CSV table of N, CA, C and O in Angstrom, one decimal:
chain,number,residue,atom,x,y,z
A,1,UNK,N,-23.7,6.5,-17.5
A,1,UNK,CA,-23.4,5.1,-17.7
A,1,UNK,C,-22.6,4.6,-16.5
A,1,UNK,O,-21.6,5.1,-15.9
A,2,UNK,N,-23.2,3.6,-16.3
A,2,UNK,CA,-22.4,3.1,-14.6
A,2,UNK,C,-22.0,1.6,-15.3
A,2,UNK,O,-22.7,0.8,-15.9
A,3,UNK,N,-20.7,1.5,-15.1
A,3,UNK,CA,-20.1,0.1,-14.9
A,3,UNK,C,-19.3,-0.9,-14.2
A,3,UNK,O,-18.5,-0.5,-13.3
A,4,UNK,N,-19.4,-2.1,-14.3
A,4,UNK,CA,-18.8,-2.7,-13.0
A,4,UNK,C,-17.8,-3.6,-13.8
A,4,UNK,O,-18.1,-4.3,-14.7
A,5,UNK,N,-16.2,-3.4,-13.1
A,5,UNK,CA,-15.0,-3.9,-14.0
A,5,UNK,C,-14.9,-5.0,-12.8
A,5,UNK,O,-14.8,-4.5,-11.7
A,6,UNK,N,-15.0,-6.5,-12.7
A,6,UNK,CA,-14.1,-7.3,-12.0
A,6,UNK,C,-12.5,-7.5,-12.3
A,6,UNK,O,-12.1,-7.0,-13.4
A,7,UNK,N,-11.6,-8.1,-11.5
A,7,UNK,CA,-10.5,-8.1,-11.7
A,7,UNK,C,-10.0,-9.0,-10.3
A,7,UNK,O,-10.6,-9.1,-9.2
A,8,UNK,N,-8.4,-9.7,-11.0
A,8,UNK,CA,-7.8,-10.7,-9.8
A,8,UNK,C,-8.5,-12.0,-10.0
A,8,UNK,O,-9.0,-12.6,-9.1
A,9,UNK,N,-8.6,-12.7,-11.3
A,9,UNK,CA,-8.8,-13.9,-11.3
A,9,UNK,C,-8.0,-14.6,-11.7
A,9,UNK,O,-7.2,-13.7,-12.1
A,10,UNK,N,-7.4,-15.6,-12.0
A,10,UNK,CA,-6.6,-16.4,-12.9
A,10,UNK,C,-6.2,-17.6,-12.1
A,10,UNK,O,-6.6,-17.6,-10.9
A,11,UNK,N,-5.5,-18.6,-12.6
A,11,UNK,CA,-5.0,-20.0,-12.4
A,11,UNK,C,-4.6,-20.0,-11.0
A,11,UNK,O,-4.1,-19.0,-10.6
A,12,UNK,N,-4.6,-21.1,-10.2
A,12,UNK,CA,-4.1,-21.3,-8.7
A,12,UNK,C,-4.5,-23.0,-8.5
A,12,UNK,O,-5.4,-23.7,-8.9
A,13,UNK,N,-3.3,-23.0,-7.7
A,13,UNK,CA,-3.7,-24.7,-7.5
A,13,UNK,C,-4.4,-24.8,-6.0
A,13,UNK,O,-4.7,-24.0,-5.2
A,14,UNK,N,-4.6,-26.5,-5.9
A,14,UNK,CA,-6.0,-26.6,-5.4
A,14,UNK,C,-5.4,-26.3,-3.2
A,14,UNK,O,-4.5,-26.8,-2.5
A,15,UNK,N,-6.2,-25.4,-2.8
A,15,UNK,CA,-5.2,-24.9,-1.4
A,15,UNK,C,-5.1,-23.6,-1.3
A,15,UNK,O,-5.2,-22.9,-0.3
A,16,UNK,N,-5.0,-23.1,-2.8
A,16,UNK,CA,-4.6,-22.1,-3.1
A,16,UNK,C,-5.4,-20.5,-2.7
A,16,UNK,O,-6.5,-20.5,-2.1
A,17,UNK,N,-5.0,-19.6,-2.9
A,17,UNK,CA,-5.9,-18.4,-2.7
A,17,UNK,C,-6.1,-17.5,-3.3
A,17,UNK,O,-5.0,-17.0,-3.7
A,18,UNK,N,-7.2,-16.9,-3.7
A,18,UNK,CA,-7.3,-15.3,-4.5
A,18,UNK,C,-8.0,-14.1,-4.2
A,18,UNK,O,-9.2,-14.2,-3.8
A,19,UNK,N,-7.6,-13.2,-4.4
A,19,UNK,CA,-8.5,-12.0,-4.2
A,19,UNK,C,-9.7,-11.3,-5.4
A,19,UNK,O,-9.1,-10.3,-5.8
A,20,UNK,N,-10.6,-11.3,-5.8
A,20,UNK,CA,-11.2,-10.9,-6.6
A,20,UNK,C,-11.8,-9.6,-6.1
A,20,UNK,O,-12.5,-9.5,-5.1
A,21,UNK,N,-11.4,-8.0,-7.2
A,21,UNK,CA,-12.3,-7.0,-7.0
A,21,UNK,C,-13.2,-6.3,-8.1
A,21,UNK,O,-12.8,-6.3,-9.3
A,22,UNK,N,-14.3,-5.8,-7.5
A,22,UNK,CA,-15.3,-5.3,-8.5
A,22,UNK,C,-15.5,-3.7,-8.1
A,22,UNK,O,-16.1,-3.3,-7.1
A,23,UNK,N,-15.1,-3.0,-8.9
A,23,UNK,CA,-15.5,-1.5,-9.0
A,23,UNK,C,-16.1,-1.0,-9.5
A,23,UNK,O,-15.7,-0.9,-10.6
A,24,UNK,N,-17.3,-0.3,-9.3
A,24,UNK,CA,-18.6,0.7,-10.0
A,24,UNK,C,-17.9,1.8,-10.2
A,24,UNK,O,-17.4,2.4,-9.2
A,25,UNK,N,-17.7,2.3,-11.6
A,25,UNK,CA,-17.5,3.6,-12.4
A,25,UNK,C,-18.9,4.4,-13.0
A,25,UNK,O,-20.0,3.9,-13.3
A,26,UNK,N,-18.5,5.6,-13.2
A,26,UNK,CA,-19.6,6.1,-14.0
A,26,UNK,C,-20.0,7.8,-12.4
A,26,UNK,O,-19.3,8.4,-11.7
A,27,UNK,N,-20.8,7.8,-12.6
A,27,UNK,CA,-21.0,9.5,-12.2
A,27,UNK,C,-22.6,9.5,-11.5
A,27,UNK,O,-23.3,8.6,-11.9
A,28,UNK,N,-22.9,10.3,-10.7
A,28,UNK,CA,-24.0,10.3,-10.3
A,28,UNK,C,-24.5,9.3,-9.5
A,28,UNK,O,-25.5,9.8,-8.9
A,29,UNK,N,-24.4,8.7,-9.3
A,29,UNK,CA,-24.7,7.1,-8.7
A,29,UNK,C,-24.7,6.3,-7.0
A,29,UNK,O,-23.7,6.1,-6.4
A,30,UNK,N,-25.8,6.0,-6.8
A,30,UNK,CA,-25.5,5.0,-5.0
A,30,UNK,C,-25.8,3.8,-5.9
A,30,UNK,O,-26.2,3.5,-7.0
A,31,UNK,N,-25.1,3.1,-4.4
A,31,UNK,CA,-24.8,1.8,-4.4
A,31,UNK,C,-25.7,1.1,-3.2
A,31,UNK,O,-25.8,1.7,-2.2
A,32,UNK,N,-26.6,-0.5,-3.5
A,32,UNK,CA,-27.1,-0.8,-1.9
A,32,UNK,C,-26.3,-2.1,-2.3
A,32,UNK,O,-25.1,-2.2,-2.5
A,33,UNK,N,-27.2,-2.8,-2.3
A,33,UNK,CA,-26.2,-4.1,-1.7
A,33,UNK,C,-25.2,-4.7,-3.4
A,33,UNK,O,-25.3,-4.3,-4.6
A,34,UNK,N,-24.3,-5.7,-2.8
A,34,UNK,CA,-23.5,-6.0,-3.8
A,34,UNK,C,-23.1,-7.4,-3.6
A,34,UNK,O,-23.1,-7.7,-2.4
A,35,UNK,N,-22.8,-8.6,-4.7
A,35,UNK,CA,-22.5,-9.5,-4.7
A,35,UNK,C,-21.6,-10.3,-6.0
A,35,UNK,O,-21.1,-9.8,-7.0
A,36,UNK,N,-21.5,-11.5,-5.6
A,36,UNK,CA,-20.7,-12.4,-6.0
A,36,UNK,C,-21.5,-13.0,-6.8
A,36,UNK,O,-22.6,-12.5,-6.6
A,37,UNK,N,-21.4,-13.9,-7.8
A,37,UNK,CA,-22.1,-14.7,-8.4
A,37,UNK,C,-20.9,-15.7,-9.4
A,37,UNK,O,-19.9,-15.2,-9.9
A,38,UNK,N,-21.2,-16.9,-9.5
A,38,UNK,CA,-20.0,-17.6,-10.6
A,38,UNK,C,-21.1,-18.7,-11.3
A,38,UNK,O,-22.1,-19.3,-10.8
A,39,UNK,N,-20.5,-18.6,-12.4
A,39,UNK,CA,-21.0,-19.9,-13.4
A,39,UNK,C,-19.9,-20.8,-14.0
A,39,UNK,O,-18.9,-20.3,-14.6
A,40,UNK,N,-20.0,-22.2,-13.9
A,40,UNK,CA,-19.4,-23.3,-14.3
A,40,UNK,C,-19.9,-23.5,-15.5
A,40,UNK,O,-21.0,-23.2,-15.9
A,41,UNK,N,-18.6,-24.3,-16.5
A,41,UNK,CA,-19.6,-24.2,-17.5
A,41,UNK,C,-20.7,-25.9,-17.7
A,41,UNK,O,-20.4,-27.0,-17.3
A,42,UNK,N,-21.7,-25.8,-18.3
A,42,UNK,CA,-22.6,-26.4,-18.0
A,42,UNK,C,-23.7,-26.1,-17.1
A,42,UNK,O,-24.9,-26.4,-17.3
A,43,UNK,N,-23.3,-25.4,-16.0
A,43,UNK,CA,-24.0,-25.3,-15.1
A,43,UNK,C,-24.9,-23.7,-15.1
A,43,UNK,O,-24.8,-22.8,-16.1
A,44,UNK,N,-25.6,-23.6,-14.0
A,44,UNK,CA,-26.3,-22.1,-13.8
A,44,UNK,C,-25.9,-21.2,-13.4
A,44,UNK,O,-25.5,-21.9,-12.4
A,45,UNK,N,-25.8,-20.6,-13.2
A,45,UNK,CA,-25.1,-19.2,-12.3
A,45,UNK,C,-25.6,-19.3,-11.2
A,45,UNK,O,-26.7,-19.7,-10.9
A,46,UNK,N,-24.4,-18.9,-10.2
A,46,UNK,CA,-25.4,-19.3,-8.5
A,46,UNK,C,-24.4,-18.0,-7.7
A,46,UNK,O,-23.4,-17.4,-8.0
A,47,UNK,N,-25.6,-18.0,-6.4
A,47,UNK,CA,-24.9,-17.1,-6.1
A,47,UNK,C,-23.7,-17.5,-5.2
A,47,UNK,O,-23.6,-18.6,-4.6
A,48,UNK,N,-23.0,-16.8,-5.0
A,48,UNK,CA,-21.4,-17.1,-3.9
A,48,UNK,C,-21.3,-16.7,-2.4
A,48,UNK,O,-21.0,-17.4,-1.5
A,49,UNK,N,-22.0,-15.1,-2.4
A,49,UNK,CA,-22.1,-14.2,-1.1
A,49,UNK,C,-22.3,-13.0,-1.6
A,49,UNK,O,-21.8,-12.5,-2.6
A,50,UNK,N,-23.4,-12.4,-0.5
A,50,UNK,CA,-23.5,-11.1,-0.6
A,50,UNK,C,-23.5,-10.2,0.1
A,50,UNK,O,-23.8,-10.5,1.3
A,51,UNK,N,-23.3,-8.7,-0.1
A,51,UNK,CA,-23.1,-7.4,1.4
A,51,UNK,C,-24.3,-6.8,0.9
A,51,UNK,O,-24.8,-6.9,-0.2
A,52,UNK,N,-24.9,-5.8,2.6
A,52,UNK,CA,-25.9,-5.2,2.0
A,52,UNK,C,-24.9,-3.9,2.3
A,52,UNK,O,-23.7,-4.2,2.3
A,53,UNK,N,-25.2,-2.6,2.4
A,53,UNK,CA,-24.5,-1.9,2.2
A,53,UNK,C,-24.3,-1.1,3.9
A,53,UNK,O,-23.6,-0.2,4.2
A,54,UNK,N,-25.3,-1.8,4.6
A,54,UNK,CA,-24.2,-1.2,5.9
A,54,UNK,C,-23.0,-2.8,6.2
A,54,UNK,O,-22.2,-2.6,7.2
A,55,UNK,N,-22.8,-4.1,5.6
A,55,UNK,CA,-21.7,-4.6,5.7
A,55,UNK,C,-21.9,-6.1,6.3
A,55,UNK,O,-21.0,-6.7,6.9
A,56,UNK,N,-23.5,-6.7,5.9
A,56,UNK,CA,-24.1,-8.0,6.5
A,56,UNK,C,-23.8,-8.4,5.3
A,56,UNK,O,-23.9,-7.8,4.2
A,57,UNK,N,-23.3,-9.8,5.8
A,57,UNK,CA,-22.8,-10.4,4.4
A,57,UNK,C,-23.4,-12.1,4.5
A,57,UNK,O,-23.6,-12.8,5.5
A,58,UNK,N,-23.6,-12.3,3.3
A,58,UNK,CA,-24.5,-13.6,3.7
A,58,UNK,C,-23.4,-14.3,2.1
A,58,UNK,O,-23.0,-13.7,1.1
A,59,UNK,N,-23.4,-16.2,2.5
A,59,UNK,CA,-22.6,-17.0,2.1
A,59,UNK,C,-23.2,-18.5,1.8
A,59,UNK,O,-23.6,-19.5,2.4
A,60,UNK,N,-23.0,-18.2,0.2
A,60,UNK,CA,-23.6,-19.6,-0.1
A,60,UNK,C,-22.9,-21.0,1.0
A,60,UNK,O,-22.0,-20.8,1.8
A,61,UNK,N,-23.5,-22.4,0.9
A,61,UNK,CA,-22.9,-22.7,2.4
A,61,UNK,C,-21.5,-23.4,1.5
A,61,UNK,O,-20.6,-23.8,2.2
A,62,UNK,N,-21.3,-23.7,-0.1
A,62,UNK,CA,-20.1,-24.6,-0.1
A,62,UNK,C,-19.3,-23.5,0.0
A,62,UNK,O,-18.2,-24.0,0.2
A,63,UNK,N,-19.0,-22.1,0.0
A,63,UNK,CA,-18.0,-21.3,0.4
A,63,UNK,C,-17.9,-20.7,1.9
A,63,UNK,O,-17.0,-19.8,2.1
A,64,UNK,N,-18.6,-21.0,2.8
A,64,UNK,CA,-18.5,-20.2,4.1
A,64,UNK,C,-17.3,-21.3,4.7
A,64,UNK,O,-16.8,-22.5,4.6
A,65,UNK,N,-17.2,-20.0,5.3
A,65,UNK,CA,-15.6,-20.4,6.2
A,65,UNK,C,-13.9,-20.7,5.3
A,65,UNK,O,-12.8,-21.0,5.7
A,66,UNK,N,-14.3,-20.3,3.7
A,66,UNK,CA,-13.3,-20.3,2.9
A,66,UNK,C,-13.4,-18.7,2.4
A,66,UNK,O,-12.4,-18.1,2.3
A,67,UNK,N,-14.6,-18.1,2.1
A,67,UNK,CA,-14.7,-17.1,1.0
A,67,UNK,C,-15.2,-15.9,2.3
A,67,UNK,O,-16.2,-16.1,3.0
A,68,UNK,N,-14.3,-14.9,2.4
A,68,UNK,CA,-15.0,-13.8,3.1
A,68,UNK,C,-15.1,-12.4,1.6
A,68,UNK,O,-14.3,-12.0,0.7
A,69,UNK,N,-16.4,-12.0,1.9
A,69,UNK,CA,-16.8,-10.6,1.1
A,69,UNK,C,-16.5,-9.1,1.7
A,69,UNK,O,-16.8,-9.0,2.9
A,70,UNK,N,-16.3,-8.4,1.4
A,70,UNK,CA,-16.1,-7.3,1.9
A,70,UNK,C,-16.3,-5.9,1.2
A,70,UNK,O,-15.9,-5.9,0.0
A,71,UNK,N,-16.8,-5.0,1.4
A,71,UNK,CA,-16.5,-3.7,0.5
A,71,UNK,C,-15.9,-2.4,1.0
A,71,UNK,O,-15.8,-2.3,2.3
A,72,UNK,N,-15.7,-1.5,0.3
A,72,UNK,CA,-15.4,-0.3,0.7
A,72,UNK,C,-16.3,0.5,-0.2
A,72,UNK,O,-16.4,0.2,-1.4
A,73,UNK,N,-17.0,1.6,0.4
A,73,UNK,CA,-18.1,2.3,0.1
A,73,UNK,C,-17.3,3.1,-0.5
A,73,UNK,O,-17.2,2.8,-1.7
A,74,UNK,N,-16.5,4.3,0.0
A,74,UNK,CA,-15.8,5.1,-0.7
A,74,UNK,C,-15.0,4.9,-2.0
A,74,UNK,O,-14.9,5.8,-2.9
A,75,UNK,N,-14.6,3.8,-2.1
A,75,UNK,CA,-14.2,3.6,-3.7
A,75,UNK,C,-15.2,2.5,-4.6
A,75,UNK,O,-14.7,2.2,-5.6
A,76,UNK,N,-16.6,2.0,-4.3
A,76,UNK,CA,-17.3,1.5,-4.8
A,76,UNK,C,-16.8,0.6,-5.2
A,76,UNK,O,-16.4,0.6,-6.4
A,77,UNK,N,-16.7,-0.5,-4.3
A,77,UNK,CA,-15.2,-1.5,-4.6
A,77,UNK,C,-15.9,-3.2,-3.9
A,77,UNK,O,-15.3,-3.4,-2.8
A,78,UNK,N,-16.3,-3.7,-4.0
A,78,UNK,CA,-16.5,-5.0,-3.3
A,78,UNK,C,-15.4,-6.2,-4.0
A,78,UNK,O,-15.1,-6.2,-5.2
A,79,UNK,N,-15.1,-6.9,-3.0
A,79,UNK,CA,-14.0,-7.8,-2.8
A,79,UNK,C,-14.6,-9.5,-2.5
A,79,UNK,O,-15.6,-9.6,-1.9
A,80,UNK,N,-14.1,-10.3,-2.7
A,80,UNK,CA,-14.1,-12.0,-2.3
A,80,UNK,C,-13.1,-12.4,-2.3
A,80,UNK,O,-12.5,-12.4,-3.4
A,81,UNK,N,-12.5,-12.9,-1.1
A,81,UNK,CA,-11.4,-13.4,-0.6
A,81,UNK,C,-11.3,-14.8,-0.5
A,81,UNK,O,-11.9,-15.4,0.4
A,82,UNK,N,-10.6,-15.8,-1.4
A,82,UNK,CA,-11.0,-16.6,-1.8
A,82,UNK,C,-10.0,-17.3,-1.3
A,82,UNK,O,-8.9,-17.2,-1.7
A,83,UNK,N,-10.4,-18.2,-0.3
A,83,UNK,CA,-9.1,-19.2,0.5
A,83,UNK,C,-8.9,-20.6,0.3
A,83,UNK,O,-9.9,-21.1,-0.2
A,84,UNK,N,-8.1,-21.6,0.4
A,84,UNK,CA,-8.4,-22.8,0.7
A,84,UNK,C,-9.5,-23.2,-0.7
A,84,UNK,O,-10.6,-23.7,-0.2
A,85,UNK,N,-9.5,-23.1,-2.0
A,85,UNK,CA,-9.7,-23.2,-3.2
A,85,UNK,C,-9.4,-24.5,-3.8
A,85,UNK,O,-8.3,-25.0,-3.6
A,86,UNK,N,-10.3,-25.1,-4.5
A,86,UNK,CA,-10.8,-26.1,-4.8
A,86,UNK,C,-11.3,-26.6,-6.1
A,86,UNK,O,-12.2,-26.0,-6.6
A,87,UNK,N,-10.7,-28.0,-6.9
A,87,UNK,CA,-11.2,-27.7,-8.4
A,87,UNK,C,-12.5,-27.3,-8.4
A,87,UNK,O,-12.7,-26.5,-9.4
A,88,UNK,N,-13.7,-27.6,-7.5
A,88,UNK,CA,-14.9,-27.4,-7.5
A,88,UNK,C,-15.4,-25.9,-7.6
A,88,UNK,O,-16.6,-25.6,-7.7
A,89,UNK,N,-14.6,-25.0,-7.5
A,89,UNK,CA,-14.6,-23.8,-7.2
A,89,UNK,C,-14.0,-22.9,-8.2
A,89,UNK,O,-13.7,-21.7,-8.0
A,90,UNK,N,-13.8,-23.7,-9.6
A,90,UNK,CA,-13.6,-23.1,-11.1
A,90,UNK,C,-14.8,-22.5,-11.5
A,90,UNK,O,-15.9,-23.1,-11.2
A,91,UNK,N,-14.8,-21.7,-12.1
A,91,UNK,CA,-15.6,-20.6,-12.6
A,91,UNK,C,-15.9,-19.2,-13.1
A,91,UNK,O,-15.7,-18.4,-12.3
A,92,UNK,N,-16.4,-18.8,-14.5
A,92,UNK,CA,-16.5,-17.0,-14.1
A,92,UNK,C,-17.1,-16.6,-13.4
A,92,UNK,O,-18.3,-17.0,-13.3
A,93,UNK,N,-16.5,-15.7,-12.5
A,93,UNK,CA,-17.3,-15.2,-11.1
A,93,UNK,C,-17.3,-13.4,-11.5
A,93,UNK,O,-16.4,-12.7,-11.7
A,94,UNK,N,-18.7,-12.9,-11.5
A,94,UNK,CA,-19.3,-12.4,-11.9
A,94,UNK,C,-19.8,-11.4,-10.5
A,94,UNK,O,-20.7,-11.8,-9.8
A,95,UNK,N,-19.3,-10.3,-10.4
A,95,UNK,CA,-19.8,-9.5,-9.6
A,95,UNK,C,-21.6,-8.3,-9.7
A,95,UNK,O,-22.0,-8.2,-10.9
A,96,UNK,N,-22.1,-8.0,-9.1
A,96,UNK,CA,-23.4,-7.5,-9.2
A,96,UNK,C,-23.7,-6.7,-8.2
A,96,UNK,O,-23.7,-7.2,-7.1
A,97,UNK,N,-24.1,-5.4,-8.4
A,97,UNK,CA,-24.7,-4.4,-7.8
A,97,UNK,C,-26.2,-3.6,-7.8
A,97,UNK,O,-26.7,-3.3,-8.9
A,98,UNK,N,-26.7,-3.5,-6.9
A,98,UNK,CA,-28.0,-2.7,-7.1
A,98,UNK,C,-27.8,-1.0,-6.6
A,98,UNK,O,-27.5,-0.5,-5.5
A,99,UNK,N,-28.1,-0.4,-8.0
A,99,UNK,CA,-27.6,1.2,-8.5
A,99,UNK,C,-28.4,2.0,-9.0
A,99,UNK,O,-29.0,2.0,-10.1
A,100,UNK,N,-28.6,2.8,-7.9
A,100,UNK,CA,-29.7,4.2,-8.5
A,100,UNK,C,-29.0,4.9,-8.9
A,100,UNK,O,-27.9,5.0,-8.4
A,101,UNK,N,-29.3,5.6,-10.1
A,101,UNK,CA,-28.6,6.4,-10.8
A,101,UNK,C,-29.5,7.8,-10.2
A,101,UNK,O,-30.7,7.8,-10.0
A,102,UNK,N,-28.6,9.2,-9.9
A,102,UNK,CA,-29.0,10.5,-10.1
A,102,UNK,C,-30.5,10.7,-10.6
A,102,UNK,O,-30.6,10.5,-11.8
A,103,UNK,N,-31.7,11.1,-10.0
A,103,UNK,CA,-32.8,11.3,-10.7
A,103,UNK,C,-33.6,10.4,-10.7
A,103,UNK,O,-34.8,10.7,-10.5
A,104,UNK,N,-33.1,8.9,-11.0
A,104,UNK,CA,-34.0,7.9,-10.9
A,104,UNK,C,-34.1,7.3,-9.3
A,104,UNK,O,-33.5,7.1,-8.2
A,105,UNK,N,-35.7,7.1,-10.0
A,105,UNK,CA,-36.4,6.3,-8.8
A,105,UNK,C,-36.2,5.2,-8.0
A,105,UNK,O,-36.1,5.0,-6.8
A,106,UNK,N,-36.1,4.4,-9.0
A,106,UNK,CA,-35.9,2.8,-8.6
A,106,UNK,C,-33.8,2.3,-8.9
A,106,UNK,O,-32.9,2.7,-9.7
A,107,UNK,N,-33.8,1.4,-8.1
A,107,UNK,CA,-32.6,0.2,-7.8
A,107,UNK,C,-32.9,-0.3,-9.2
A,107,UNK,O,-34.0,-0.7,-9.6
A,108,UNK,N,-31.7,-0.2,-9.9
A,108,UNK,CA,-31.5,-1.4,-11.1
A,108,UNK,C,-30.4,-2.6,-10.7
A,108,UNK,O,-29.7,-2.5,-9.6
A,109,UNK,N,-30.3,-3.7,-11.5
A,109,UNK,CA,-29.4,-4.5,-11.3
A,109,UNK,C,-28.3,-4.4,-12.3
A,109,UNK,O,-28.5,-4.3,-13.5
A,110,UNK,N,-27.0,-4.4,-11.8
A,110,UNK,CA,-25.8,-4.3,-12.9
A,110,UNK,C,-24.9,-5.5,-12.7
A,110,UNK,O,-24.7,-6.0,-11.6
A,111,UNK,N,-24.4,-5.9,-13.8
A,111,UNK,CA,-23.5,-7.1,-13.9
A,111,UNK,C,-22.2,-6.9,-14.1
A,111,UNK,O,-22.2,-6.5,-15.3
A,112,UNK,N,-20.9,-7.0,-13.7
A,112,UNK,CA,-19.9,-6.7,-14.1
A,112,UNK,C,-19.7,-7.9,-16.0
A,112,UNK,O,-20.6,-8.4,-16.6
A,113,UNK,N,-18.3,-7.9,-16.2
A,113,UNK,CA,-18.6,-8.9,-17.2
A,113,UNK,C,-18.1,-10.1,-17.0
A,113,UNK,O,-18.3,-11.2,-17.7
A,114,UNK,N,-17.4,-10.0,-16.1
A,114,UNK,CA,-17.0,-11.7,-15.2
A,114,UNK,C,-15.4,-12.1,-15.2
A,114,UNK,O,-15.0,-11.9,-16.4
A,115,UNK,N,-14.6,-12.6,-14.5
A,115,UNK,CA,-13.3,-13.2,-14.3
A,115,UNK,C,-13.6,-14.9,-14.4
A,115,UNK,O,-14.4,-15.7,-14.3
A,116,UNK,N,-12.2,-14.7,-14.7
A,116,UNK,CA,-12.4,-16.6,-14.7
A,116,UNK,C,-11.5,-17.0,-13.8
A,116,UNK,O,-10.3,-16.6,-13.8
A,117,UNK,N,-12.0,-17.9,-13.1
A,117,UNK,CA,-11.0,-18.6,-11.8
A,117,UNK,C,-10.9,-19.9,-12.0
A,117,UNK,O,-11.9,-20.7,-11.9
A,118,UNK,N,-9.7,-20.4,-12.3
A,118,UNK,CA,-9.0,-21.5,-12.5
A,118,UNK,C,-8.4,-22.3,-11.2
A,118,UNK,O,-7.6,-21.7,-10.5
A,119,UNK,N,-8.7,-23.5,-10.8
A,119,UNK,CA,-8.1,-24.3,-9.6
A,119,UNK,C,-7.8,-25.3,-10.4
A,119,UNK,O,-8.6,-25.9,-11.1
A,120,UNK,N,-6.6,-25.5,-10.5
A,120,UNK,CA,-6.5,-26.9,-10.9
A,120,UNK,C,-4.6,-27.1,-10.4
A,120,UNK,O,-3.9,-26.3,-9.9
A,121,UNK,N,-4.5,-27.9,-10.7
A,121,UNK,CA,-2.6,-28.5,-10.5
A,121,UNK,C,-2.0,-28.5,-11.7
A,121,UNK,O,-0.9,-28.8,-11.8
């Protein structure tokens, strides 16, 4: 069983900054690329930014030049660095990995279960 815990969300006013991390647990397991994802409520889930797994990171455009992504391979750990934060920029932000497990063939997709990020004053 492989899972992904996010963590580091909560309330910040608008300027403000946060760090959000996601860790893959479980045994047996690679990792290729990993990302961000948040949903507003009302709205669809979109994506934020994502790494592939040698460290190319690509950025939806209303967060480039505020949100940098990052990971560390060794602790199966991906990060969003969330700067200069914006009411517009409230949402559960939901991390995602593509994970071969031991034995199997094919890349599945995993969802962590999501943080909630609050901007407001």
């Amino acid at each position: 069983q492989v899972q992904l815990v996010e963590s580091g969300g909560g309330l910040v006013q608008p300027g403000g900054s946060l760090k959000l991390s996601c860790a893959a647990s479980g045994s047996a397991f690679s990792i290729n690329g990993m990302g961000w994802y948040r949903q507003a409520p009302g709205k669809q889930r979109e994506l934020v930014a994502t790494i592939t797994s040698g460290g190319r990171a690509n950025y939806a455009d209303s967060v480039k030049g505020r949100f940098t992504i990052s990971r560390d391979n060794a602790k199966n750990t991906v990060y969003l660095q969330m700067n200069s934060l914006n009411p517009e920029d409230t949402a559960v932000y939901h991390c995602s990995a593509q994970i071969r497990r031991a034995g199997d063939f094919y890349w599945h997709g995993y969802w962590g279960q999501g943080t909630q990020v609050t901007v407001s004053s």
